[in-house]
mmCIF file of C-alpha atoms in Angstrom:
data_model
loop_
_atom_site.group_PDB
_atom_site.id
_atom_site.type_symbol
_atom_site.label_atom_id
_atom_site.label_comp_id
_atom_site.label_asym_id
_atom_site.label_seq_id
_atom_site.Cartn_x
_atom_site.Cartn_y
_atom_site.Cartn_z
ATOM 1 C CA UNK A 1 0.000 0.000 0.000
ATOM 2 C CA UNK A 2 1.333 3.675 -0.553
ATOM 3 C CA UNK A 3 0.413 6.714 0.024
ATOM 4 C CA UNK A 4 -1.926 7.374 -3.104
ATOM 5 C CA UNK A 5 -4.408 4.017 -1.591
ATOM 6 C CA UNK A 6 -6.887 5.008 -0.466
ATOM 7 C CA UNK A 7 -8.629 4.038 3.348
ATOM 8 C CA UNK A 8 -11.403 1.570 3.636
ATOM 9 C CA UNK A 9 -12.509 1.926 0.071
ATOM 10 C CA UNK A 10 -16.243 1.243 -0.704
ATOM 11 C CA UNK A 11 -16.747 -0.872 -2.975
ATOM 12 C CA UNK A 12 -18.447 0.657 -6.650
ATOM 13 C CA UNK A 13 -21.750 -1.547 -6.059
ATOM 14 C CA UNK A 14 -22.897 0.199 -2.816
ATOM 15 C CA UNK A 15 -23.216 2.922 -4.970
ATOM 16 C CA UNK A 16 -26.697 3.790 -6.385
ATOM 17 C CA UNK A 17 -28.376 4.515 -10.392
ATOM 18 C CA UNK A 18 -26.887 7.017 -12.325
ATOM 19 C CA UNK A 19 -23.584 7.395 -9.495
ATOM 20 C CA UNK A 20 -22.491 3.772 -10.296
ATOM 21 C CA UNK A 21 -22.015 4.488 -13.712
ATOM 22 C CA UNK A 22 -20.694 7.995 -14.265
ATOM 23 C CA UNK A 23 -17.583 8.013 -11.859
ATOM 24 C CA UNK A 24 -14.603 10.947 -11.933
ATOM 25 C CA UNK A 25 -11.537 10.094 -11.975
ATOM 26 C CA UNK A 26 -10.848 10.785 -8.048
ATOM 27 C CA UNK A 27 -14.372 8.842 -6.829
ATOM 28 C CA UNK A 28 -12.975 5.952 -8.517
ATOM 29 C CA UNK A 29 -8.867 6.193 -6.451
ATOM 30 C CA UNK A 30 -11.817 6.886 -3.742
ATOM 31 C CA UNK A 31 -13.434 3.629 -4.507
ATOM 32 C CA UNK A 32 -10.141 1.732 -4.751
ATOM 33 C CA UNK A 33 -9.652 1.928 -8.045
ATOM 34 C CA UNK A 34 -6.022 2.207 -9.381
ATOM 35 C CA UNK A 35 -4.705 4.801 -12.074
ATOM 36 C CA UNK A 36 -3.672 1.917 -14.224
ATOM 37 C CA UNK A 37 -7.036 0.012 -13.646
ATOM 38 C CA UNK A 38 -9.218 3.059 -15.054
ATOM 39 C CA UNK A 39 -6.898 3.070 -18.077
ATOM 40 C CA UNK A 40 -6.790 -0.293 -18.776
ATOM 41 C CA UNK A 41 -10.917 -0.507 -18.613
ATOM 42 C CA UNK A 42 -11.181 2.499 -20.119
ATOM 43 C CA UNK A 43 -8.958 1.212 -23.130
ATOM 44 C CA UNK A 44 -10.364 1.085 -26.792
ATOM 45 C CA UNK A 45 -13.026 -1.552 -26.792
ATOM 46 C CA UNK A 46 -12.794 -1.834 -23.253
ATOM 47 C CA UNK A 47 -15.720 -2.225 -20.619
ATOM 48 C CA UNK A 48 -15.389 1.785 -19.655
ATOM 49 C CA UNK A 49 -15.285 5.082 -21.645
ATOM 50 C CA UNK A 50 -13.726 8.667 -20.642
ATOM 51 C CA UNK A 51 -16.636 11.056 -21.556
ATOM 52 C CA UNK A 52 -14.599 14.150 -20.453
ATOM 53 C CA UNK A 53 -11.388 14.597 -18.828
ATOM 54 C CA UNK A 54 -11.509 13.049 -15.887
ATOM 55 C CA UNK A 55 -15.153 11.784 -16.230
ATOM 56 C CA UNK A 56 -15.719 7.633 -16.918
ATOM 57 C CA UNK A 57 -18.752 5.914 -17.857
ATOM 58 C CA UNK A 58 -18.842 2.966 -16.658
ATOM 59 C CA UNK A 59 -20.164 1.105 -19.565
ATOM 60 C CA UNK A 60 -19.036 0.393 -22.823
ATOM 61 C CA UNK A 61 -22.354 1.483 -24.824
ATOM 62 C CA UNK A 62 -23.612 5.631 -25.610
ATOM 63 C CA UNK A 63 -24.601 7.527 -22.332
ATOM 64 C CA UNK A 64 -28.482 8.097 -21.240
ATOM 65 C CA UNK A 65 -29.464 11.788 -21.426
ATOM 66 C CA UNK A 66 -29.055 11.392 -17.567
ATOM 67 C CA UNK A 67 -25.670 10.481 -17.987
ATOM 68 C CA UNK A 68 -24.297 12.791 -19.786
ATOM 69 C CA UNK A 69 -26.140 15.592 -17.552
ATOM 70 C CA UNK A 70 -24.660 14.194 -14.487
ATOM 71 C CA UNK A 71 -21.204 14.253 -16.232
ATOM 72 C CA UNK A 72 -20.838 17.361 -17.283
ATOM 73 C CA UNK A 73 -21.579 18.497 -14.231
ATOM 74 C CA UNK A 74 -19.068 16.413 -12.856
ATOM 75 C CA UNK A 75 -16.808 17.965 -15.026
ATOM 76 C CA UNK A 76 -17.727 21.347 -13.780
ATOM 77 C CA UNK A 77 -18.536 20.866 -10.474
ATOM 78 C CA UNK A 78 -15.761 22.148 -7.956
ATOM 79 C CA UNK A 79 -15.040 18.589 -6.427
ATOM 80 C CA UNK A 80 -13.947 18.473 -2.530
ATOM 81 C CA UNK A 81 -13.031 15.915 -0.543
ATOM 82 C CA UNK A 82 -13.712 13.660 -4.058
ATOM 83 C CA UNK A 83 -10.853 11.520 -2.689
ATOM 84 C CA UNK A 84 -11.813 10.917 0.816
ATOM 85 C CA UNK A 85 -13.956 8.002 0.654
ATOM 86 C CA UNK A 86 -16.588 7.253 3.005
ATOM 87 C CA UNK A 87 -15.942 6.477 6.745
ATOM 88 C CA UNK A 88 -17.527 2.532 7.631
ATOM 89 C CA UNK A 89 -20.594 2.340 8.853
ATOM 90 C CA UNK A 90 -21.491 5.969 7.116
ATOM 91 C CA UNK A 91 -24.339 5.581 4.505
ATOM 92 C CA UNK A 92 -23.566 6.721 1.000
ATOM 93 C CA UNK A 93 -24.929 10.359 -0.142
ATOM 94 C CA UNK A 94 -28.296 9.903 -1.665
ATOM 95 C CA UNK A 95 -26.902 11.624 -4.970
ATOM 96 C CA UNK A 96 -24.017 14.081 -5.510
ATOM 97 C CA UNK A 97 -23.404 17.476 -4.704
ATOM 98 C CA UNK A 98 -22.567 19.880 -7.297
ATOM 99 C CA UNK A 99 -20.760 22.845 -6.383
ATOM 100 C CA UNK A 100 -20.771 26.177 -8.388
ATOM 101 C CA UNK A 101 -22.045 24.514 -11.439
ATOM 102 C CA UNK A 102 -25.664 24.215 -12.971
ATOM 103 C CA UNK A 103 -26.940 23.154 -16.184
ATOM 104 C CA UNK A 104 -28.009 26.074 -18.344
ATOM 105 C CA UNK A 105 -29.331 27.353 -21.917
ATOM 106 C CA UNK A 106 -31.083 24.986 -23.816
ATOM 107 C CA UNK A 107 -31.296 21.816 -21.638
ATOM 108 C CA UNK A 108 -32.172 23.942 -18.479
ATOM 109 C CA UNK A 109 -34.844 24.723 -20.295
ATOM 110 C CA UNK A 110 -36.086 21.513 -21.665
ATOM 111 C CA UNK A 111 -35.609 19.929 -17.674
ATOM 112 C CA UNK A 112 -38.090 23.107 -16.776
ATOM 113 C CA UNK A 113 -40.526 21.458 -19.325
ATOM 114 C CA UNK A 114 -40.421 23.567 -22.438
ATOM 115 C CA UNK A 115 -42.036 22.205 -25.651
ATOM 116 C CA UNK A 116 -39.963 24.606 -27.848
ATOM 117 C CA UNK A 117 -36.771 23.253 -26.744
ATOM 118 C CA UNK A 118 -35.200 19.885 -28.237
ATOM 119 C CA UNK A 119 -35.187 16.958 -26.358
ATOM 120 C CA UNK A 120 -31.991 16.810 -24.621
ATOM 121 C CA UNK A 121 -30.893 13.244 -26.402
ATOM 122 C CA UNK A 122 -30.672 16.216 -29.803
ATOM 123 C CA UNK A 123 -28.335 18.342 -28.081
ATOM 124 C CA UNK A 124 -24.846 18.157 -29.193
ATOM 125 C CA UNK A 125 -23.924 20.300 -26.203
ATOM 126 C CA UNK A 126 -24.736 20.975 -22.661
ATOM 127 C CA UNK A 127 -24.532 24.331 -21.255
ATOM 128 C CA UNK A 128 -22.752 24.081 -17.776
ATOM 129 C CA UNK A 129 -22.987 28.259 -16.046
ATOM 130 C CA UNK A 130 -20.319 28.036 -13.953
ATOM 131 C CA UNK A 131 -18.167 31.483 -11.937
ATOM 132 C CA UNK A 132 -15.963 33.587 -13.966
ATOM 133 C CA UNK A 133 -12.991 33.016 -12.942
ATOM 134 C CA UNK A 134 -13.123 28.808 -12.796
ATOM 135 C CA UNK A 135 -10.338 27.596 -15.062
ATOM 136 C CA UNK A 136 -12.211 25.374 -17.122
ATOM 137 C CA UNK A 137 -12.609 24.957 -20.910
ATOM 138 C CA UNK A 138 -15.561 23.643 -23.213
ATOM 139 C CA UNK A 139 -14.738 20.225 -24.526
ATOM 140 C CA UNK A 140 -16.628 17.065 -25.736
ATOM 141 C CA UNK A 141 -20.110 17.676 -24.879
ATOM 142 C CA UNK A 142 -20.099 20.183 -22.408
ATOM 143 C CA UNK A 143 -19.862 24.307 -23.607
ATOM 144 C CA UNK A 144 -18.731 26.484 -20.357
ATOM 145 C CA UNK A 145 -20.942 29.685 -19.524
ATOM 146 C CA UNK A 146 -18.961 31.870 -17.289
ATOM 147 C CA UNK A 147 -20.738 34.542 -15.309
ATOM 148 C CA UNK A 148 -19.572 36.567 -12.598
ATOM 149 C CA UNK A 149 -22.568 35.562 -10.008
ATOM 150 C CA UNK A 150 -24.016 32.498 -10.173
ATOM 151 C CA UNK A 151 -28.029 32.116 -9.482
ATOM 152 C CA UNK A 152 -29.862 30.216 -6.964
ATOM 153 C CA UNK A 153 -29.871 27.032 -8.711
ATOM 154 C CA UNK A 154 -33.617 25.251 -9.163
ATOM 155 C CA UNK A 155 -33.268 21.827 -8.572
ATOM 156 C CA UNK A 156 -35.148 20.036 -11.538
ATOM 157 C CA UNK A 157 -35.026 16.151 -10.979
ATOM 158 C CA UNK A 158 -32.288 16.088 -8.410
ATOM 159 C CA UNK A 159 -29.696 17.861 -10.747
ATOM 160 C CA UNK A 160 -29.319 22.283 -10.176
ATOM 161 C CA UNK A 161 -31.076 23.840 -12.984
ATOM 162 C CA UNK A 162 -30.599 27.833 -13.608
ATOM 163 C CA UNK A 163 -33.567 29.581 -13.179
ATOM 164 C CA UNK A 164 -35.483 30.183 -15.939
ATOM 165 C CA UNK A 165 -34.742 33.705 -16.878
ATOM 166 C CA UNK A 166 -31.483 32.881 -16.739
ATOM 167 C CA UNK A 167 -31.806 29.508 -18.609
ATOM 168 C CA UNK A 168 -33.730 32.117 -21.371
ATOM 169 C CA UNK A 169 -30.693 34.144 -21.697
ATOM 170 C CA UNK A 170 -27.910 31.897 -22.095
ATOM 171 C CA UNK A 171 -30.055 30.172 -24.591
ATOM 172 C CA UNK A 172 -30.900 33.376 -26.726
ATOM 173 C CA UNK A 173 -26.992 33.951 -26.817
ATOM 174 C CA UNK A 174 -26.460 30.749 -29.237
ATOM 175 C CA UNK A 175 -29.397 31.478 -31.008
ATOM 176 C CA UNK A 176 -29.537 33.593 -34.793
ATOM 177 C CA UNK A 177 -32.953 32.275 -35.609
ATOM 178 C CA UNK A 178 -35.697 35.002 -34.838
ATOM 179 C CA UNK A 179 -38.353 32.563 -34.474
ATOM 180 C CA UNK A 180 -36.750 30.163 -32.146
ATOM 181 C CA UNK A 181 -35.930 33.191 -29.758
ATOM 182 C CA UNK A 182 -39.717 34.467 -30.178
ATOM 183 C CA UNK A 183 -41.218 30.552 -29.183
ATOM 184 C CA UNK A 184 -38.768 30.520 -26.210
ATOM 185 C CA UNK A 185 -39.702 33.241 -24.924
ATOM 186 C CA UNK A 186 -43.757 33.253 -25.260
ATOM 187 C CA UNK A 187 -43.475 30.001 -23.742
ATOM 188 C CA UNK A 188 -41.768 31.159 -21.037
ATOM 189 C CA UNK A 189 -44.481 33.916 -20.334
ATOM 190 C CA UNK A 190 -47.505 31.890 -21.827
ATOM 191 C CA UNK A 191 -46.189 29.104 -19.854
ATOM 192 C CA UNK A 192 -46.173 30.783 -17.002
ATOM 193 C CA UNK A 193 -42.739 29.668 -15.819
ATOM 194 C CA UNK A 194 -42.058 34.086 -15.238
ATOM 195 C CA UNK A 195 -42.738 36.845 -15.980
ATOM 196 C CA UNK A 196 -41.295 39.110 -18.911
ATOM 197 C CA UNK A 197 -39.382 42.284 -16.633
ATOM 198 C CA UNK A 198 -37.317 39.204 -15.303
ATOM 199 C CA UNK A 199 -36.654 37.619 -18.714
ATOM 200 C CA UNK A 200 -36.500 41.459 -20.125
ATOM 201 C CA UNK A 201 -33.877 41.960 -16.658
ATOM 202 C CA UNK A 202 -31.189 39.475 -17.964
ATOM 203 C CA UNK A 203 -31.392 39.694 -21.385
ATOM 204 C CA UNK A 204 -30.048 43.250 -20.480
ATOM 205 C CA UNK A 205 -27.232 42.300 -18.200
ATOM 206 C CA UNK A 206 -26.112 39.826 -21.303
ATOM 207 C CA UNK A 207 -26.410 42.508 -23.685
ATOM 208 C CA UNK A 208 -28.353 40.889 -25.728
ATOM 209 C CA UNK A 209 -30.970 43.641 -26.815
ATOM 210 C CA UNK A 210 -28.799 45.211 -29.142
ATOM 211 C CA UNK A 211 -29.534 41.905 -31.411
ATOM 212 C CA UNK A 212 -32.617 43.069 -34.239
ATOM 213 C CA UNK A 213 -33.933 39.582 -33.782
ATOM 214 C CA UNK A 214 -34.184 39.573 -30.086
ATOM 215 C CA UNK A 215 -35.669 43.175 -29.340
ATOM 216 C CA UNK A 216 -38.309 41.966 -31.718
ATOM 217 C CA UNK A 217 -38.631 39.678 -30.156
ATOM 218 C CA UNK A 218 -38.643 40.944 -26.472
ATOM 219 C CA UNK A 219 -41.232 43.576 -28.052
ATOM 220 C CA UNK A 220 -43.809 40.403 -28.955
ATOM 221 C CA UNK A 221 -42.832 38.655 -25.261
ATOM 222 C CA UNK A 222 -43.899 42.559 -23.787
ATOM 223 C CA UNK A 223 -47.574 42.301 -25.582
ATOM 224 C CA UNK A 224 -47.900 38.963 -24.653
ATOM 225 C CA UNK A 225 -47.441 39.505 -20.733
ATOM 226 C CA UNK A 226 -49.347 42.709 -20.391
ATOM 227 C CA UNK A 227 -51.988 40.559 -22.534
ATOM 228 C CA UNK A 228 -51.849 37.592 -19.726
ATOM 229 C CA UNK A 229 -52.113 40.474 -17.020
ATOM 230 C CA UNK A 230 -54.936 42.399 -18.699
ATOM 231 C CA UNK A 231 -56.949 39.263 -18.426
ATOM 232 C CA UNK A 232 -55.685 37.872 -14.527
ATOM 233 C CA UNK A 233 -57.023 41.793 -13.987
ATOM 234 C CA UNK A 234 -60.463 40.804 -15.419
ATOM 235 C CA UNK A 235 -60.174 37.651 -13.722
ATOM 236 C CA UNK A 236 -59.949 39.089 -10.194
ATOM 237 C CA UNK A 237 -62.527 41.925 -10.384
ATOM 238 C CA UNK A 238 -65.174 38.718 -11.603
ATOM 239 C CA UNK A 239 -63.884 36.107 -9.449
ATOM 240 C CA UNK A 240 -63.536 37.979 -5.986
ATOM 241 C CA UNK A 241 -67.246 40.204 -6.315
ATOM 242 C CA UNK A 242 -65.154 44.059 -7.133
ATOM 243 C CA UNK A 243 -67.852 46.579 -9.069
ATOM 244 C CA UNK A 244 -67.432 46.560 -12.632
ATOM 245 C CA UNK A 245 -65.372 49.376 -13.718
ATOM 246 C CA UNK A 246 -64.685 51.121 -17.261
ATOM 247 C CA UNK A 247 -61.870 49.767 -18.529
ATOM 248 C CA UNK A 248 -58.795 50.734 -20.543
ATOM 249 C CA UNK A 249 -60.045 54.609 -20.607
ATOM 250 C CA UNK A 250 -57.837 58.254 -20.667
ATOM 251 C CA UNK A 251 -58.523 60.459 -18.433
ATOM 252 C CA UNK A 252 -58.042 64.545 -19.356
ATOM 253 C CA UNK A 253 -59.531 67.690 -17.229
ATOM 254 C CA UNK A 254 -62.096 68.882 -19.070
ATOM 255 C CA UNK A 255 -61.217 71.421 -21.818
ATOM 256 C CA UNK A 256 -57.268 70.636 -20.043
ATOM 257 C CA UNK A 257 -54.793 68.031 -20.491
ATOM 258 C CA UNK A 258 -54.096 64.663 -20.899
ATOM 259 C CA UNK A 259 -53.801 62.894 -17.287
ATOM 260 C CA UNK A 260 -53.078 59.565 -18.604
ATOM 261 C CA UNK A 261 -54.049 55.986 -19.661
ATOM 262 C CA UNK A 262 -55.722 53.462 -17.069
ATOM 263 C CA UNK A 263 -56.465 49.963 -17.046
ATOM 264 C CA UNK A 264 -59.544 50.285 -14.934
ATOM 265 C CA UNK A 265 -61.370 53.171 -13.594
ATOM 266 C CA UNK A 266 -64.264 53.689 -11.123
ATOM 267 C CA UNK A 267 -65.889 56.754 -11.383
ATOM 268 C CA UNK A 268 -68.134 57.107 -8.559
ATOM 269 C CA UNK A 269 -65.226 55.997 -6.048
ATOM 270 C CA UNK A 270 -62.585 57.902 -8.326
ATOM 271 C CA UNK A 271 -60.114 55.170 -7.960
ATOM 272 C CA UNK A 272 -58.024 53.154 -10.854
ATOM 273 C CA UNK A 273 -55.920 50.901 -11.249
ATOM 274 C CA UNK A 274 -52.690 50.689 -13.638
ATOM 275 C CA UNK A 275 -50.147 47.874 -14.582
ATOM 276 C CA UNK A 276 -46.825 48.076 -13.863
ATOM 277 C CA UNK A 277 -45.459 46.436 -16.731
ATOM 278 C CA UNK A 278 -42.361 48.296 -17.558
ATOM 279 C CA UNK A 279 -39.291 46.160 -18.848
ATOM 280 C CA UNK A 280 -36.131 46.736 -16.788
ATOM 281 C CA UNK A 281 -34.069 48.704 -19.600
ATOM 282 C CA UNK A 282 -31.834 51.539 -19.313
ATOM 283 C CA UNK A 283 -34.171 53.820 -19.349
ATOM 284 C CA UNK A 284 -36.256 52.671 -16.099
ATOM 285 C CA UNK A 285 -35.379 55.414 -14.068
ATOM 286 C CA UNK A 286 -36.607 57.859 -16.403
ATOM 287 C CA UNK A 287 -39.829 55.773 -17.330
ATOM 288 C CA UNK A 288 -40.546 55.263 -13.126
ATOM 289 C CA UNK A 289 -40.558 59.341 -13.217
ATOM 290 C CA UNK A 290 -43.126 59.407 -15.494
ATOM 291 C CA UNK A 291 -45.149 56.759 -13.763
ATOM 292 C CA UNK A 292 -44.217 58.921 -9.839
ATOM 293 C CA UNK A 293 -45.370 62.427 -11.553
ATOM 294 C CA UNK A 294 -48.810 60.571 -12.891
ATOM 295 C CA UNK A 295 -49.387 59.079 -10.126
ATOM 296 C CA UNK A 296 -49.042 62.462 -7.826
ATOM 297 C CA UNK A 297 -50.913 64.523 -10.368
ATOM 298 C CA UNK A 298 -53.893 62.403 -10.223
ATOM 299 C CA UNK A 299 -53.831 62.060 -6.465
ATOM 300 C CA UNK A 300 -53.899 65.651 -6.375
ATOM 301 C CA UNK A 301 -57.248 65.625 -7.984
ATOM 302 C CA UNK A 302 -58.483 63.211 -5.565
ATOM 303 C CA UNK A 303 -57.751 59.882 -7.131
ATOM 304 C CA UNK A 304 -56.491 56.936 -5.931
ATOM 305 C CA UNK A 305 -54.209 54.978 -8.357
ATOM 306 C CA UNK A 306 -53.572 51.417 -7.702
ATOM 307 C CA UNK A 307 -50.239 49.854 -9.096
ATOM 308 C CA UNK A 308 -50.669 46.210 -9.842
ATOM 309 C CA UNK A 309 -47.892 44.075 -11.099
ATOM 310 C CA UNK A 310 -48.166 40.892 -13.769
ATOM 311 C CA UNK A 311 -46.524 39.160 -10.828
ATOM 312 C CA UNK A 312 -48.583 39.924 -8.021
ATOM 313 C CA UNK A 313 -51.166 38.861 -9.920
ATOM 314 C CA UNK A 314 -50.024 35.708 -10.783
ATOM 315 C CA UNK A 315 -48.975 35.195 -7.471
ATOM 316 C CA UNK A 316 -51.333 36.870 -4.683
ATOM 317 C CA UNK A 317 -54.447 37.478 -6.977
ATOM 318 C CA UNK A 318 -57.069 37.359 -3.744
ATOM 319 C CA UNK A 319 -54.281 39.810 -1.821
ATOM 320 C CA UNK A 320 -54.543 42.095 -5.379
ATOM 321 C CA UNK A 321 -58.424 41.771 -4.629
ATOM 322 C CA UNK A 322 -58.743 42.971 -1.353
ATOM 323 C CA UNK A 323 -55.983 45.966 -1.556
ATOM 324 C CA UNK A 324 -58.630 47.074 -4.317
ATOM 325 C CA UNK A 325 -61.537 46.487 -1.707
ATOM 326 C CA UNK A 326 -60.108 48.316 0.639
ATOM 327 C CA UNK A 327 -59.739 51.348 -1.309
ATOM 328 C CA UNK A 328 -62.731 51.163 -3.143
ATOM 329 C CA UNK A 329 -64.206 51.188 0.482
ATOM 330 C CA UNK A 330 -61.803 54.296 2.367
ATOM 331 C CA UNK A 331 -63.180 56.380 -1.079
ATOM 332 C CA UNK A 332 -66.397 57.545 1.218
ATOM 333 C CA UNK A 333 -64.157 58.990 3.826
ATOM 334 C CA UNK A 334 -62.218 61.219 1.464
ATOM 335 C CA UNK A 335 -62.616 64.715 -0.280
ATOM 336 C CA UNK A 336 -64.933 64.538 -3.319
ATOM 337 C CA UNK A 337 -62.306 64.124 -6.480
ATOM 338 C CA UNK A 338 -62.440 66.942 -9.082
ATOM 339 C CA UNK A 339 -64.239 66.132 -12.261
ATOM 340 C CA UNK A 340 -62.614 64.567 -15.157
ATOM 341 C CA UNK A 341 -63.874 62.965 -18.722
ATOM 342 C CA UNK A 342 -63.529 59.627 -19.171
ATOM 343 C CA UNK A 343 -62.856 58.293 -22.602
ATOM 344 C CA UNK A 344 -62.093 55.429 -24.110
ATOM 345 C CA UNK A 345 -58.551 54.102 -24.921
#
């Protein structure tokens, strides 16, 4: 024995599924397995196969989808204590732990449950997000997205999945085809995996919106969440007993100004409600100033304006309801509101 042997090795069948067959190179010295032993099985023809450096499958034939997910995570994964096997008596993890890796891009998204993605068996490569400065390069079937602060991972049938937003952007990056981009990314908002100022949020920090084909893109993903919100909106005022308002009406002083668009409106309790749907670009600040100096002219006139977002409403729709309620109720108790025309939008 010397000093490369490892202690009380356990021997490769205690292991479980998918962990007996896709093995690094140090689980295996941790398993008892010899240098010389993994190259001889993993020798042309032989009973093993290196998928990526210093990654084995432990079988001669192609890997499962599951496979080659768990290796090239293997391969990015930050391993510690790889070659410290177990202690007797201690029972073997129930699966592995990946550290500072996660699958991304296009099989993220496909493990979240797209339809518009491929099925991961067509990829030719899996996107592994892993931090910036990791020295690791793309090889075989594994393409390295670097990023200088990882996500919360999502854990998607055992294995840390980016989140989709995320997932959406690192996608988008490899993508030229307009329509591909423009099915990922109603799905995601159709779908209802989230909603569009998040995707909108890191398409920006990738600067990907100087791309023609994605700002088209984003533009048709925009429509199609402030549709889904428009109708959550109607949803709530039927479903939870509010007072039919007008909807989608301008208001101006009369023989005055504009005052503004609203997404619902009740005149006899002069209170409204608009949706916050503005996309997280550069120019938010600007855009929130327009929203702040609406919002205090109107109050000045006696109106109470009610800021909804798509994602309180997809999330807290009853909460949405009663905040409504409640100031649909307080109108009696204030200052009659100066008179404005209603018109249609």
């Amino acid at each position: 024995m010397n000093h490369n042997t490892p202690l009380s090795p356990r021997p490769l069948h205690q292991l479980s599924d998918v962990r007996r067959r896709v093995l690094t190179t140090a689980q295996l010295r941790a398993h008892g397995v010899p240098a010389a032993e993994i190259n001889e099985q993993c020798r042309a023809g032989g009973p093993w196969q290196q998928l990526l450096p210093g990654v084995h499958l432990l079988h001669p034939g192609p890997p499962t989808s599951e496979e080659r997910l768990h290796a090239v995570l293997l391969y990015a994964a930050r391993e510690r204590n790889a070659s410290v096997p177990p202690q007797p008596g201690a029972e073997e993890p129930h699966r592995p732990v990946y550290t500072e890796a996660m699958i991304t891009g296009l099989a993220a998204l496909t493990l979240h449950g797209f339809a518009a993605t491929p099925p991961l068996t067509a990829l030719s490569a899996i996107d592994v997000l892993v931090p910036r400065l990791r020295r690791l390069r793309s090889t075989g079937c594994v393409r390295i997205v670097r990023t200088a602060s990882l996500p919360t991972p999502e854990e998607v049938t055992g294995l840390p999945v980016a989140p989709v937003p995320r997932a959406l952007a690192d996608a988008v990056a490899e993508l030229s085809d307009a329509g591909a981009v423009r099915r990922l990314l109603t799905e995601a908002v159709r779908g209802g995996h989230c909603e569009p100022a998040a995707v909108v949020r890191e398409l920006t920090q990738a600067k990907l919106l100087g791309r023609p084909h994605v700002v088209d893109a984003v533009d048709s993903l925009l429509a199609e969440g402030r549709a889904i919100a428009e109708d959550r909106l109607y949803t709530m005022v039927r479903e939870y007993g509010l007072p039919d308002p007008v909807w989608n009406i301008d208001l101006r002083l009369p023989g005055g100004p504009h005052l503004g668009g609203l997404d619902a409106y009740w005149p006899e309790h002069a209170v409204a409600i608009e949706l916050d749907t503005r996309a997280p670009r550069q120019d938010e600040d600007a855009l929130w100033s327009e929203y702040a100096r609406k919002r205090e002219h109107l109050e000045r006139l006696g109106i109470t304006v009610v800021y909804i977002t798509p994602k309180k409403l997809r999330d807290s729709l009853e909460q949405q309801a009663a905040v409504v309620r409640t100031a649909l109720m307080a109108s009696a108790d204030r200052d009659p509101a100066a008179y404005v025309v209603v018109l249609p939008r």
